[in-house]
JSON list of C-alpha atoms in Angstrom, two decimals:
[
{"chain": "B", "resi": 1, "resn": "UNK", "atom": "CA", "xyz": [99.01, 172.09, 6.71]},
{"chain": "B", "resi": 2, "resn": "UNK", "atom": "CA", "xyz": [96.03, 171.83, 9.07]},
{"chain": "B", "resi": 3, "resn": "UNK", "atom": "CA", "xyz": [98.35, 170.32, 11.69]},
{"chain": "B", "resi": 4, "resn": "UNK", "atom": "CA", "xyz": [100.74, 173.28, 11.47]},
{"chain": "B", "resi": 5, "resn": "UNK", "atom": "CA", "xyz": [97.89, 175.78, 11.73]},
{"chain": "B", "resi": 6, "resn": "UNK", "atom": "CA", "xyz": [96.43, 174.03, 14.79]},
{"chain": "B", "resi": 7, "resn": "UNK", "atom": "CA", "xyz": [99.86, 173.75, 16.40]},
{"chain": "B", "resi": 8, "resn": "UNK", "atom": "CA", "xyz": [100.46, 177.49, 15.94]},
{"chain": "B", "resi": 9, "resn": "UNK", "atom": "CA", "xyz": [97.00, 178.40, 17.22]},
{"chain": "B", "resi": 10, "resn": "UNK", "atom": "CA", "xyz": [97.50, 176.18, 20.25]},
{"chain": "B", "resi": 11, "resn": "UNK", "atom": "CA", "xyz": [100.89, 177.72, 20.98]},
{"chain": "B", "resi": 12, "resn": "UNK", "atom": "CA", "xyz": [99.46, 181.22, 20.63]},
{"chain": "B", "resi": 13, "resn": "UNK", "atom": "CA", "xyz": [96.59, 180.45, 23.01]},
{"chain": "B", "resi": 14, "resn": "UNK", "atom": "CA", "xyz": [98.93, 178.82, 25.55]},
{"chain": "B", "resi": 15, "resn": "UNK", "atom": "CA", "xyz": [101.41, 181.67, 25.26]},
{"chain": "B", "resi": 16, "resn": "UNK", "atom": "CA", "xyz": [98.76, 184.36, 25.77]},
{"chain": "B", "resi": 17, "resn": "UNK", "atom": "CA", "xyz": [97.35, 182.55, 28.83]},
{"chain": "B", "resi": 18, "resn": "UNK", "atom": "CA", "xyz": [100.80, 181.94, 30.30]},
{"chain": "B", "resi": 19, "resn": "UNK", "atom": "CA", "xyz": [102.29, 185.36, 29.57]},
{"chain": "B", "resi": 20, "resn": "UNK", "atom": "CA", "xyz": [99.32, 187.23, 31.06]},
{"chain": "B", "resi": 21, "resn": "UNK", "atom": "CA", "xyz": [99.97, 185.51, 34.38]},
{"chain": "B", "resi": 22, "resn": "UNK", "atom": "CA", "xyz": [103.73, 186.09, 34.15]},
{"chain": "B", "resi": 23, "resn": "UNK", "atom": "CA", "xyz": [103.17, 189.82, 33.56]},
{"chain": "B", "resi": 24, "resn": "UNK", "atom": "CA", "xyz": [100.90, 189.90, 36.63]},
{"chain": "B", "resi": 25, "resn": "UNK", "atom": "CA", "xyz": [103.85, 188.44, 38.56]},
{"chain": "B", "resi": 26, "resn": "UNK", "atom": "CA", "xyz": [105.95, 191.45, 37.47]},
{"chain": "B", "resi": 27, "resn": "UNK", "atom": "CA", "xyz": [108.16, 189.72, 34.92]},
{"chain": "B", "resi": 28, "resn": "UNK", "atom": "CA", "xyz": [108.44, 189.25, 31.18]},
{"chain": "B", "resi": 29, "resn": "UNK", "atom": "CA", "xyz": [108.24, 185.70, 29.82]},
{"chain": "B", "resi": 30, "resn": "UNK", "atom": "CA", "xyz": [112.00, 185.57, 29.07]},
{"chain": "B", "resi": 31, "resn": "UNK", "atom": "CA", "xyz": [112.82, 186.90, 32.57]},
{"chain": "B", "resi": 32, "resn": "UNK", "atom": "CA", "xyz": [110.53, 184.28, 34.09]},
{"chain": "B", "resi": 33, "resn": "UNK", "atom": "CA", "xyz": [112.21, 181.59, 31.99]},
{"chain": "B", "resi": 34, "resn": "UNK", "atom": "CA", "xyz": [115.68, 182.62, 33.20]},
{"chain": "B", "resi": 35, "resn": "UNK", "atom": "CA", "xyz": [114.64, 182.84, 36.87]},
{"chain": "B", "resi": 36, "resn": "UNK", "atom": "CA", "xyz": [112.93, 179.45, 36.76]},
{"chain": "B", "resi": 37, "resn": "UNK", "atom": "CA", "xyz": [115.90, 177.88, 34.97]},
{"chain": "B", "resi": 38, "resn": "UNK", "atom": "CA", "xyz": [118.30, 179.22, 37.60]},
{"chain": "B", "resi": 39, "resn": "UNK", "atom": "CA", "xyz": [116.03, 178.24, 40.49]},
{"chain": "B", "resi": 40, "resn": "UNK", "atom": "CA", "xyz": [117.32, 175.38, 42.63]},
{"chain": "B", "resi": 41, "resn": "UNK", "atom": "CA", "xyz": [120.77, 175.58, 40.99]},
{"chain": "B", "resi": 42, "resn": "UNK", "atom": "CA", "xyz": [124.09, 177.05, 42.06]},
{"chain": "B", "resi": 43, "resn": "UNK", "atom": "CA", "xyz": [124.08, 179.11, 38.86]},
{"chain": "B", "resi": 44, "resn": "UNK", "atom": "CA", "xyz": [124.99, 178.59, 35.22]},
{"chain": "B", "resi": 45, "resn": "UNK", "atom": "CA", "xyz": [127.36, 179.97, 32.63]},
{"chain": "B", "resi": 46, "resn": "UNK", "atom": "CA", "xyz": [125.68, 182.07, 29.93]},
{"chain": "B", "resi": 47, "resn": "UNK", "atom": "CA", "xyz": [126.04, 179.38, 27.27]},
{"chain": "B", "resi": 48, "resn": "UNK", "atom": "CA", "xyz": [124.50, 176.74, 29.50]},
{"chain": "B", "resi": 49, "resn": "UNK", "atom": "CA", "xyz": [121.69, 179.10, 30.48]},
{"chain": "B", "resi": 50, "resn": "UNK", "atom": "CA", "xyz": [120.98, 179.88, 26.81]},
{"chain": "B", "resi": 51, "resn": "UNK", "atom": "CA", "xyz": [120.77, 176.17, 26.01]},
{"chain": "B", "resi": 52, "resn": "UNK", "atom": "CA", "xyz": [118.31, 175.49, 28.82]},
{"chain": "B", "resi": 53, "resn": "UNK", "atom": "CA", "xyz": [116.02, 178.45, 28.17]},
{"chain": "B", "resi": 54, "resn": "UNK", "atom": "CA", "xyz": [113.99, 179.52, 25.18]},
{"chain": "B", "resi": 55, "resn": "UNK", "atom": "CA", "xyz": [116.26, 182.54, 24.79]},
{"chain": "B", "resi": 56, "resn": "UNK", "atom": "CA", "xyz": [119.08, 183.14, 22.29]},
{"chain": "B", "resi": 57, "resn": "UNK", "atom": "CA", "xyz": [122.54, 184.07, 23.61]},
{"chain": "B", "resi": 58, "resn": "UNK", "atom": "CA", "xyz": [122.28, 187.56, 22.12]},
{"chain": "B", "resi": 59, "resn": "UNK", "atom": "CA", "xyz": [118.96, 188.24, 23.81]},
{"chain": "B", "resi": 60, "resn": "UNK", "atom": "CA", "xyz": [120.07, 186.61, 27.05]},
{"chain": "B", "resi": 61, "resn": "UNK", "atom": "CA", "xyz": [122.64, 189.32, 27.80]},
{"chain": "B", "resi": 62, "resn": "UNK", "atom": "CA", "xyz": [119.95, 192.02, 27.84]},
{"chain": "B", "resi": 63, "resn": "UNK", "atom": "CA", "xyz": [117.62, 189.89, 29.96]},
{"chain": "B", "resi": 64, "resn": "UNK", "atom": "CA", "xyz": [120.38, 189.20, 32.49]},
{"chain": "B", "resi": 65, "resn": "UNK", "atom": "CA", "xyz": [121.25, 192.92, 32.52]},
{"chain": "B", "resi": 66, "resn": "UNK", "atom": "CA", "xyz": [117.65, 193.82, 33.37]},
{"chain": "B", "resi": 67, "resn": "UNK", "atom": "CA", "xyz": [117.36, 191.08, 36.01]},
{"chain": "B", "resi": 68, "resn": "UNK", "atom": "CA", "xyz": [120.63, 192.31, 37.49]},
{"chain": "B", "resi": 69, "resn": "UNK", "atom": "CA", "xyz": [119.25, 195.88, 37.63]},
{"chain": "B", "resi": 70, "resn": "UNK", "atom": "CA", "xyz": [116.20, 194.51, 39.49]},
{"chain": "B", "resi": 71, "resn": "UNK", "atom": "CA", "xyz": [118.55, 192.80, 41.96]},
{"chain": "B", "resi": 72, "resn": "UNK", "atom": "CA", "xyz": [117.35, 189.31, 41.04]},
{"chain": "B", "resi": 73, "resn": "UNK", "atom": "CA", "xyz": [120.58, 187.88, 39.56]},
{"chain": "B", "resi": 74, "resn": "UNK", "atom": "CA", "xyz": [124.29, 188.60, 39.75]},
{"chain": "B", "resi": 75, "resn": "UNK", "atom": "CA", "xyz": [127.31, 187.67, 37.68]},
{"chain": "B", "resi": 76, "resn": "UNK", "atom": "CA", "xyz": [130.07, 185.78, 39.48]},
{"chain": "B", "resi": 77, "resn": "UNK", "atom": "CA", "xyz": [133.52, 185.08, 38.09]},
{"chain": "B", "resi": 78, "resn": "UNK", "atom": "CA", "xyz": [134.60, 181.55, 39.00]},
{"chain": "B", "resi": 79, "resn": "UNK", "atom": "CA", "xyz": [138.16, 181.42, 40.42]},
{"chain": "B", "resi": 80, "resn": "UNK", "atom": "CA", "xyz": [139.10, 178.48, 38.19]},
{"chain": "B", "resi": 81, "resn": "UNK", "atom": "CA", "xyz": [138.20, 180.32, 34.95]},
{"chain": "B", "resi": 82, "resn": "UNK", "atom": "CA", "xyz": [138.40, 184.09, 35.14]},
{"chain": "B", "resi": 83, "resn": "UNK", "atom": "CA", "xyz": [137.48, 184.46, 31.43]},
{"chain": "B", "resi": 84, "resn": "UNK", "atom": "CA", "xyz": [133.80, 183.65, 32.01]},
{"chain": "B", "resi": 85, "resn": "UNK", "atom": "CA", "xyz": [131.12, 184.25, 34.56]},
{"chain": "B", "resi": 86, "resn": "UNK", "atom": "CA", "xyz": [128.25, 182.39, 36.16]},
{"chain": "B", "resi": 87, "resn": "UNK", "atom": "CA", "xyz": [124.75, 183.82, 36.51]},
{"chain": "B", "resi": 88, "resn": "UNK", "atom": "CA", "xyz": [123.25, 183.12, 39.94]},
{"chain": "B", "resi": 89, "resn": "UNK", "atom": "CA", "xyz": [120.05, 184.16, 41.66]},
{"chain": "B", "resi": 90, "resn": "UNK", "atom": "CA", "xyz": [120.47, 186.68, 44.45]},
{"chain": "B", "resi": 91, "resn": "UNK", "atom": "CA", "xyz": [118.61, 186.06, 47.72]},
{"chain": "B", "resi": 92, "resn": "UNK", "atom": "CA", "xyz": [115.83, 188.30, 46.35]},
{"chain": "B", "resi": 93, "resn": "UNK", "atom": "CA", "xyz": [115.89, 186.30, 43.10]},
{"chain": "B", "resi": 94, "resn": "UNK", "atom": "CA", "xyz": [115.50, 183.10, 45.13]},
{"chain": "B", "resi": 95, "resn": "UNK", "atom": "CA", "xyz": [112.49, 184.61, 46.91]},
{"chain": "B", "resi": 96, "resn": "UNK", "atom": "CA", "xyz": [110.96, 185.58, 43.57]},
{"chain": "B", "resi": 97, "resn": "UNK", "atom": "CA", "xyz": [111.58, 182.07, 42.20]},
{"chain": "B", "resi": 98, "resn": "UNK", "atom": "CA", "xyz": [110.02, 180.45, 45.27]},
{"chain": "B", "resi": 99, "resn": "UNK", "atom": "CA", "xyz": [106.98, 182.67, 44.85]},
{"chain": "B", "resi": 100, "resn": "UNK", "atom": "CA", "xyz": [106.39, 182.84, 41.09]},
{"chain": "B", "resi": 101, "resn": "UNK", "atom": "CA", "xyz": [107.24, 179.29, 40.06]},
{"chain": "B", "resi": 102, "resn": "UNK", "atom": "CA", "xyz": [104.61, 177.50, 42.17]},
{"chain": "B", "resi": 103, "resn": "UNK", "atom": "CA", "xyz": [102.09, 180.25, 41.44]},
{"chain": "B", "resi": 104, "resn": "UNK", "atom": "CA", "xyz": [102.57, 179.89, 37.68]},
{"chain": "B", "resi": 105, "resn": "UNK", "atom": "CA", "xyz": [102.44, 176.09, 37.80]},
{"chain": "B", "resi": 106, "resn": "UNK", "atom": "CA", "xyz": [99.13, 176.37, 39.66]},
{"chain": "B", "resi": 107, "resn": "UNK", "atom": "CA", "xyz": [97.90, 178.82, 36.99]},
{"chain": "B", "resi": 108, "resn": "UNK", "atom": "CA", "xyz": [98.78, 176.36, 34.20]},
{"chain": "B", "resi": 109, "resn": "UNK", "atom": "CA", "xyz": [97.22, 173.42, 36.05]},
{"chain": "B", "resi": 110, "resn": "UNK", "atom": "CA", "xyz": [93.93, 175.32, 36.11]},
{"chain": "B", "resi": 111, "resn": "UNK", "atom": "CA", "xyz": [93.70, 174.62, 32.38]},
{"chain": "B", "resi": 112, "resn": "UNK", "atom": "CA", "xyz": [95.84, 171.52, 31.88]},
{"chain": "B", "resi": 113, "resn": "UNK", "atom": "CA", "xyz": [94.07, 169.84, 34.80]},
{"chain": "B", "resi": 114, "resn": "UNK", "atom": "CA", "xyz": [91.01, 169.46, 32.56]},
{"chain": "B", "resi": 115, "resn": "UNK", "atom": "CA", "xyz": [92.89, 166.83, 30.54]},
{"chain": "B", "resi": 116, "resn": "UNK", "atom": "CA", "xyz": [92.63, 163.18, 31.52]},
{"chain": "B", "resi": 117, "resn": "UNK", "atom": "CA", "xyz": [95.80, 161.17, 32.05]},
{"chain": "B", "resi": 118, "resn": "UNK", "atom": "CA", "xyz": [95.10, 159.38, 28.76]},
{"chain": "B", "resi": 119, "resn": "UNK", "atom": "CA", "xyz": [94.71, 162.68, 26.90]},
{"chain": "B", "resi": 120, "resn": "UNK", "atom": "CA", "xyz": [97.93, 164.01, 28.40]},
{"chain": "B", "resi": 121, "resn": "UNK", "atom": "CA", "xyz": [99.80, 160.88, 27.32]},
{"chain": "B", "resi": 122, "resn": "UNK", "atom": "CA", "xyz": [98.32, 161.04, 23.80]},
{"chain": "B", "resi": 123, "resn": "UNK", "atom": "CA", "xyz": [99.21, 164.72, 23.37]},
{"chain": "B", "resi": 124, "resn": "UNK", "atom": "CA", "xyz": [102.71, 164.18, 24.72]},
{"chain": "B", "resi": 125, "resn": "UNK", "atom": "CA", "xyz": [103.29, 161.23, 22.39]},
{"chain": "B", "resi": 126, "resn": "UNK", "atom": "CA", "xyz": [101.93, 163.12, 19.37]},
{"chain": "B", "resi": 127, "resn": "UNK", "atom": "CA", "xyz": [104.08, 166.19, 20.09]},
{"chain": "B", "resi": 128, "resn": "UNK", "atom": "CA", "xyz": [107.16, 164.03, 20.61]},
{"chain": "B", "resi": 129, "resn": "UNK", "atom": "CA", "xyz": [106.52, 162.26, 17.31]},
{"chain": "B", "resi": 130, "resn": "UNK", "atom": "CA", "xyz": [106.06, 165.57, 15.53]},
{"chain": "B", "resi": 131, "resn": "UNK", "atom": "CA", "xyz": [109.32, 166.92, 16.98]},
{"chain": "B", "resi": 132, "resn": "UNK", "atom": "CA", "xyz": [111.17, 163.78, 15.86]},
{"chain": "B", "resi": 133, "resn": "UNK", "atom": "CA", "xyz": [110.17, 164.51, 12.26]},
{"chain": "B", "resi": 134, "resn": "UNK", "atom": "CA", "xyz": [112.31, 167.65, 12.38]}
]
């Protein structure tokens, strides 16, 4: 169980470091995840967006509602299927994406940049192997 404990502690440390920066950027972690997932796309249906983010479909509706209230996303009904809608970034949402995504990547690289290429490859391989066990 030492592996599980270390994995959880590592995730908690990463999450705290990452989320502090995201809050400074004026977003919650789930909002950031949705904006970054939609960035550089023409939009996604809710189901597709839920699959590509770390957010459940039930939670995603509330996140999209709040992002819509902030003017960062909008719902569009595609003409070929009027029973669903696509979530797209607004021009302001695009500006936020273009600002926060590179800023956050830089923030993460401040820590992850201390790893050598060999260490990065070892960690990636070990995490992939661990995921495959489940």
